[in-house]
Amino acid sequence: MEFKAWFQCINPECESQYELTEIIYRCKKCGELLEVRHDMDLLKQRSSEKWKTLFESRYRRNEWPYGSAVWGKRELVCPNVENENIVSTYEGGTNLFWAERLGQQLGLDDLWVKQCGMAHTGSFKDLGMTVLVSMVKQMIASGKNIKAVACASTGDTSAALAAYCALAGIPAIVFLPKDKVSLAQLIQPITHGVLTLSLDTDFDGCMKLVQEVCQKNDIYLANSMNSLRIEGQKTISFEIVQQFNWKVPDFVIVPGGNLGNVSAIGKGFQMFYDLGLIDKLPRLVCAQAQQADPLYRSYIKGFKTFESVQAKKTLASAIQIGDPVSYKKAIRALQAFDGIVETATESELANAAGKANKTGLLCCPHTGVALAVLEKLINNGVIKKKDRVVVISTANGLKFTDFLFKYHTNQIEGVASEHAFSPIELSANYEQIRKTILEKIEV
């Protein structure tokens, strides 16, 4: 079958359509964001059981490009790219970690952490970037004039764009807020030889500038307002369902900053539901840092209004965003999924990560936000003991060793580290070592 997809305006009173090869990010008629739509009638011509069989036959195998957990679902993601133009690092298929010990401490029997940070560049951003950069390669091959691809970033998007463009041989530019990303995140685009601009502003300032630069200079925009990214990120939902043997969890908790991932995960579950691969939808929870919580403020007012805020400095730097581009898509997803928005303070997110890491996880601060919100929802009775809960861990904890070091050395201002653990310095003396070990393990 000749599957197809296109851009469509999210405004229900407009719904203008555009080709995926068109360089466009907002509707020409009404100015709203776009989303990728698929020919669902054509997709439904294949039965749900045949889809499952096909996806199982491809999952983590070696036939190009289907071993990628994104491109293994290419008919549902981006059928418009030819195989020779796909740019892939074998992304997806990340671990669904059974957090049994942490769950027991929190009073849950069935807690899981989807470790999206176990990826080529260490975050879930790879899932969307493989789709976007592949489409750019397709457009360049068909004669489109694209000088480079650019993004504003809080650290993870820039790393993914840099790696995929380096792999494809396509010039890339990243706009970073100066001194607001970790060293590990800063070094990633630099080591790939990508033009890296460190700007004296915050993410929202970088976002405004990159849009202007792209609009006026034949440079393609790679931020999540470009809905090609969302198509890759929605495969998080596909993976979770497949890893649970085609069953659906009760709750999925997602850290929220620019809010593309919340809408992406909702879109993935909805698509599987519409195709008959699942028979229910989970409840979606968006977890925001209290220092950057515009969606939460809208939620407590019933989503009747939405106002951007000036984001304050937060340990969860990747979601330190006060003017999220995808808020309308996120609100739509949350309303469709009986969604919840909750926040976490700096102390709550840091200690939630500290507690989880003592049970074998290695959490970034953004995962700490989601875990802190999880604990709140358990304590207020929204999440019950028998509920199956998946927390989306967005990035590898090793990208945030500065946060972890400061936490365990009690150097985070305003945070009392409840789970701090430090090395003990001793002389190389057997008796002293033996005495110390016995004292500690008998406590």
XYZ file of C-alpha atoms in Angstrom:
443
model
C 0.000 0.000 0.000
C 1.156 3.553 -0.751
C 0.848 5.151 2.680
C 0.994 8.929 2.925
C 1.155 11.779 5.424
C 0.885 15.565 5.249
C 0.946 18.710 7.372
C -2.425 19.979 8.561
C -3.369 23.084 10.538
C -4.452 22.284 14.113
C -7.179 24.949 13.948
C -10.427 22.954 13.462
C -11.942 25.914 11.620
C -9.095 25.944 9.103
C -7.401 22.541 8.646
C -5.341 23.715 5.676
C -3.025 21.028 4.296
C 0.579 21.166 3.059
C 3.118 18.656 1.755
C 5.754 17.375 4.196
C 8.419 18.580 1.760
C 7.204 22.167 2.094
C 9.317 24.387 4.346
C 6.573 25.544 6.674
C 5.989 25.611 10.438
C 2.738 27.553 10.786
C -0.406 27.669 8.709
C -0.249 30.257 5.921
C -3.936 31.068 6.334
C -4.432 31.415 10.093
C -0.949 31.276 11.630
C -1.611 28.253 13.843
C 0.797 25.368 14.377
C 0.699 22.370 12.084
C 0.621 18.663 12.819
C 1.356 15.609 10.703
C -1.759 13.726 9.643
C -1.900 10.215 8.198
C -4.378 8.512 5.884
C -6.057 6.513 8.655
C -8.558 4.871 6.306
C -5.681 3.391 4.355
C -3.855 2.307 7.522
C -7.025 0.599 8.795
C -7.101 -1.633 5.725
C -4.478 -3.739 7.505
C -5.895 -5.511 10.573
C -4.580 -4.777 14.055
C -3.210 -8.320 14.323
C -1.304 -7.949 11.054
C 0.166 -4.641 12.287
C 1.303 -6.333 15.499
C 2.890 -9.209 13.596
C 4.714 -6.800 11.288
C 6.001 -4.644 14.145
C 7.152 -7.661 16.155
C 9.020 -9.040 13.144
C 11.002 -5.804 12.796
C 11.653 -4.887 16.420
C 15.415 -4.509 17.124
C 16.336 -6.547 14.044
C 19.028 -5.681 11.515
C 17.179 -5.054 8.243
C 17.681 -1.394 7.307
C 16.013 0.773 8.457
C 13.446 -1.260 10.400
C 15.626 -2.182 13.368
C 15.205 1.374 14.602
C 12.183 1.477 16.892
C 11.116 4.640 15.036
C 11.535 3.375 11.479
C 10.174 -0.035 12.403
C 6.834 1.827 12.517
C 7.584 3.978 9.474
C 4.074 3.604 7.981
C 2.684 5.274 11.124
C 5.516 7.802 11.427
C 6.788 9.157 8.109
C 6.168 7.035 5.007
C 7.226 9.940 2.759
C 10.995 9.392 3.195
C 12.812 6.978 0.909
C 15.072 4.419 2.589
C 18.270 5.871 1.129
C 17.540 9.221 2.800
C 16.812 7.887 6.282
C 19.339 9.105 8.866
C 19.277 6.704 11.797
C 21.406 5.702 14.787
C 19.232 2.655 15.612
C 17.252 4.875 17.985
C 14.485 3.793 20.318
C 13.939 0.412 21.914
C 15.068 1.888 25.230
C 14.720 0.035 28.500
C 11.383 -0.105 30.286
C 12.817 -0.391 33.796
C 10.747 -2.153 36.449
C 11.321 0.166 39.424
C 10.157 -2.451 41.915
C 12.134 -1.274 44.925
C 11.272 2.400 44.437
C 7.644 1.442 43.879
C 7.566 -0.441 47.168
C 8.946 2.595 48.978
C 6.242 4.781 47.417
C 3.430 2.266 47.943
C 3.059 1.063 44.338
C 3.110 -2.506 43.042
C 3.622 -1.718 39.369
C 5.989 1.206 38.756
C 8.044 1.446 35.561
C 10.504 4.020 34.248
C 10.848 4.382 30.481
C 14.534 5.225 30.160
C 14.548 7.352 27.011
C 17.999 8.646 27.985
C 19.504 5.297 26.933
C 19.894 6.725 23.443
C 22.681 7.696 21.055
C 22.907 11.266 22.382
C 21.477 10.504 25.808
C 17.913 11.817 25.510
C 14.509 11.190 23.929
C 15.248 13.945 21.404
C 16.857 11.386 19.078
C 13.418 9.941 18.341
C 12.168 13.135 16.750
C 15.454 14.192 15.214
C 15.833 11.071 13.095
C 12.532 11.927 11.390
C 13.295 15.612 10.920
C 16.844 15.205 9.582
C 15.745 12.349 7.306
C 13.069 14.592 5.816
C 15.636 17.374 5.349
C 17.910 14.940 3.513
C 14.939 13.920 1.361
C 14.158 17.559 0.563
C 17.775 18.374 -0.304
C 17.889 15.310 -2.571
C 14.781 16.600 -4.378
C 16.357 20.025 -4.978
C 15.188 22.144 -2.014
C 17.538 25.010 -1.107
C 18.363 24.365 2.565
C 21.652 25.895 3.699
C 21.595 24.404 7.206
C 19.335 23.155 10.003
C 19.083 25.127 13.252
C 17.508 24.861 16.690
C 17.248 26.663 19.988
C 17.935 24.325 22.856
C 18.323 23.805 26.566
C 20.925 21.166 25.762
C 19.337 17.938 24.542
C 17.777 19.059 21.247
C 21.103 20.618 20.228
C 22.947 17.377 20.963
C 20.532 15.344 18.855
C 20.522 17.805 15.954
C 24.321 17.951 15.972
C 24.748 14.180 15.900
C 22.179 13.488 13.185
C 23.366 16.323 10.956
C 26.967 15.197 11.394
C 25.888 11.690 10.386
C 24.071 13.035 7.326
C 26.732 15.607 6.356
C 24.244 18.476 6.661
C 25.383 21.805 8.234
C 23.744 22.565 11.596
C 23.554 25.556 13.959
C 22.547 25.441 17.623
C 21.432 28.392 19.760
C 22.138 27.816 23.460
C 21.438 30.060 26.475
C 24.831 30.930 27.945
C 25.677 29.197 31.263
C 22.269 27.482 31.365
C 23.183 24.029 30.036
C 25.412 21.389 31.583
C 29.006 20.952 30.406
C 28.126 17.532 29.005
C 25.311 19.062 26.957
C 27.489 21.932 25.736
C 30.300 19.668 24.578
C 28.051 17.450 22.447
C 27.433 19.860 19.537
C 30.992 21.159 19.835
C 32.503 17.692 19.472
C 30.412 17.075 16.347
C 31.865 20.223 14.768
C 28.536 22.040 14.703
C 28.277 25.847 14.765
C 27.423 26.527 18.426
C 26.129 29.946 19.479
C 26.144 30.655 23.216
C 23.762 33.576 23.702
C 23.279 35.902 26.649
C 19.573 35.107 27.034
C 17.293 32.283 28.156
C 15.708 29.524 26.036
C 12.702 31.654 25.159
C 15.067 34.358 23.853
C 16.999 31.781 21.821
C 13.735 30.486 20.397
C 12.675 33.903 19.139
C 16.061 34.478 17.500
C 16.316 31.093 15.789
C 12.862 31.523 14.248
C 13.877 34.869 12.772
C 17.185 33.517 11.455
C 15.507 30.502 9.835
C 12.721 32.548 8.281
C 15.069 34.989 6.547
C 18.030 32.823 5.520
C 16.933 29.477 3.952
C 17.769 27.644 7.164
C 15.449 24.849 8.304
C 13.990 25.004 11.824
C 14.380 21.891 13.961
C 12.491 22.828 17.131
C 9.353 20.962 18.189
C 7.082 23.579 16.621
C 8.172 21.605 13.550
C 5.744 18.718 13.893
C 8.027 16.228 12.122
C 9.761 15.921 15.495
C 6.508 14.915 17.170
C 6.107 11.978 14.790
C 9.301 10.405 16.081
C 8.588 11.193 19.712
C 5.147 9.592 19.592
C 6.891 6.217 19.195
C 7.574 6.346 22.951
C 3.916 5.334 23.325
C 4.265 2.654 20.650
C 7.267 1.188 22.484
C 5.591 1.180 25.883
C 2.597 -0.722 24.516
C 4.764 -3.231 22.674
C 7.028 -3.740 25.695
C 3.940 -4.472 27.811
C 2.830 -7.122 25.287
C 0.238 -4.761 23.773
C -1.234 -3.676 27.097
C -1.720 -0.059 28.225
C -0.566 1.397 31.573
C -3.004 3.299 33.772
C -0.880 6.459 34.081
C 1.981 7.965 32.071
C 3.878 10.841 33.718
C 5.855 13.160 31.427
C 8.120 16.112 32.357
C 6.873 19.200 30.505
C 8.833 22.196 29.215
C 8.172 23.204 25.605
C 5.311 20.654 25.773
C 5.968 18.836 22.494
C 6.519 15.505 24.239
C 3.206 15.578 26.104
C 1.294 15.993 22.853
C 3.517 13.431 21.106
C 2.879 10.722 23.686
C -0.842 11.413 23.575
C -0.779 11.220 19.790
C 0.993 7.859 19.845
C -1.518 6.221 22.164
C -4.435 7.737 20.237
C -3.124 6.380 16.941
C -2.733 2.850 18.306
C -6.236 3.100 19.767
C -7.743 4.268 16.480
C -6.066 1.372 14.656
C -7.396 -1.145 17.175
C -3.988 -2.144 18.537
C -5.064 -1.163 22.076
C -8.498 -1.024 23.703
C -8.068 1.814 26.207
C -6.114 5.026 26.797
C -3.955 5.886 29.834
C -4.288 9.024 31.916
C -1.601 11.536 30.983
C 0.195 13.580 33.631
C 2.373 16.558 32.759
C 4.969 17.330 35.449
C 6.350 20.871 35.539
C 9.017 22.510 37.656
C 7.364 25.073 39.915
C 9.890 27.632 38.662
C 8.555 27.294 35.090
C 4.902 26.256 35.273
C 2.700 28.102 32.761
C 0.747 24.961 31.852
C -0.015 24.224 35.503
C -1.331 27.746 35.994
C -3.630 27.214 33.024
C -4.707 23.780 34.277
C -5.882 25.024 37.677
C -8.100 27.497 35.800
C -9.624 24.737 33.712
C -7.465 25.599 30.685
C -9.740 28.591 30.068
C -6.720 30.827 29.502
C -3.013 30.391 28.939
C -0.366 32.979 29.717
C 3.382 32.665 29.314
C 5.596 33.375 32.327
C 9.172 34.448 32.883
C 10.780 31.121 33.757
C 12.931 31.212 36.871
C 16.152 29.277 37.271
C 15.509 25.612 38.012
C 17.644 22.509 38.463
C 15.514 20.993 35.713
C 17.163 23.240 33.135
C 15.773 21.466 30.061
C 12.223 22.410 31.050
C 13.064 25.956 32.181
C 10.669 27.347 29.588
C 8.048 29.993 30.281
C 6.676 30.437 26.754
C 6.138 26.913 25.413
C 5.428 26.682 21.698
C 3.274 23.549 21.838
C 0.900 24.501 24.636
C -2.251 24.208 22.496
C -1.317 20.704 21.382
C -0.509 19.744 24.987
C -3.826 21.060 26.302
C -5.702 19.180 23.596
C -3.920 15.932 24.525
C -4.502 16.381 28.253
C -8.195 17.075 27.736
C -8.538 13.937 25.600
C -6.695 11.760 28.132
C -8.347 12.954 31.375
C -5.021 14.631 32.024
C -3.439 16.143 35.104
C -0.807 18.846 35.489
C 1.199 19.090 38.713
C 4.386 20.826 39.813
C 7.459 20.080 41.898
C 9.615 22.457 43.915
C 13.399 22.431 43.644
C 13.680 20.516 46.902
C 11.036 17.990 45.855
C 12.592 17.256 42.474
C 16.127 16.968 43.846
C 15.142 14.629 46.654
C 12.921 12.553 44.383
C 15.917 11.952 42.122
C 18.104 11.242 45.149
C 15.644 8.664 46.485
C 15.248 6.953 43.104
C 18.982 6.764 42.489
C 19.458 4.846 45.734
C 17.251 2.105 44.240
C 19.391 1.622 41.123
C 18.192 4.351 38.777
C 20.348 7.245 37.562
C 17.943 10.134 37.114
C 18.325 13.495 35.500
C 16.629 16.388 37.353
C 13.725 16.385 34.883
C 12.947 12.785 35.755
C 13.117 13.993 39.343
C 10.269 16.397 38.547
C 8.142 13.520 37.235
C 8.967 11.319 40.241
C 8.141 14.103 42.683
C 4.779 14.588 40.969
C 4.216 10.819 41.103
C 4.705 10.890 44.875
C 2.219 13.758 45.217
C -0.419 11.902 43.206
C 0.052 8.784 45.330
C -0.218 10.786 48.541
C -3.411 12.531 47.455
C -5.029 9.265 46.369
C -5.187 9.881 42.616
C -2.790 7.014 41.874
C -3.661 3.767 43.678
C -1.445 0.917 44.845
C -2.435 -1.446 42.022
C -2.200 1.087 39.183
C 0.410 0.456 36.512
C 2.403 3.682 36.196
C 5.097 4.627 33.672
C 7.362 7.595 34.364
C 9.106 8.991 31.281
C 12.804 9.552 32.024
C 13.836 12.021 29.367
C 17.637 12.064 29.605
C 20.644 10.135 30.845
C 21.705 11.101 34.366
C 25.346 11.198 33.241
C 24.550 14.412 31.342
C 23.847 16.057 34.706
C 26.749 14.980 36.897
C 27.106 18.564 38.133
C 23.576 18.352 39.568
C 24.267 14.955 41.128
C 27.588 16.071 42.609
C 26.104 19.215 44.148
C 23.194 17.218 45.537
C 25.411 14.680 47.282
C 27.740 17.374 48.635
C 24.860 19.554 49.883
C 25.776 22.450 47.591
C 22.327 23.172 46.142
C 21.058 26.410 47.612
C 17.716 26.014 49.351
C 17.746 22.197 49.130
C 18.376 19.947 52.119
C 19.706 16.759 50.503
C 17.765 13.974 52.231
C 19.571 11.163 50.422
C 23.111 12.534 50.198
C 25.876 9.952 50.106
C 29.582 10.783 50.007
C 32.820 8.797 49.747
C 34.809 8.208 52.924
C 38.486 9.138 52.738
C 40.765 6.706 54.598
C 44.426 5.840 54.754
C 45.453 2.587 53.069
C 45.313 0.698 56.367
C 43.535 -2.672 56.623
C 42.300 -2.355 60.211
C 40.934 1.145 59.696
C 39.217 0.054 56.469
C 37.792 -3.071 58.139
C 36.470 -1.117 61.129
C 34.834 1.491 58.919
C 33.186 -1.112 56.670
C 31.769 -3.076 59.586
C 30.469 0.046 61.283
C 28.707 1.170 58.118
C 27.177 -2.123 56.974
C 25.862 -2.941 60.448
C 23.964 0.322 60.726
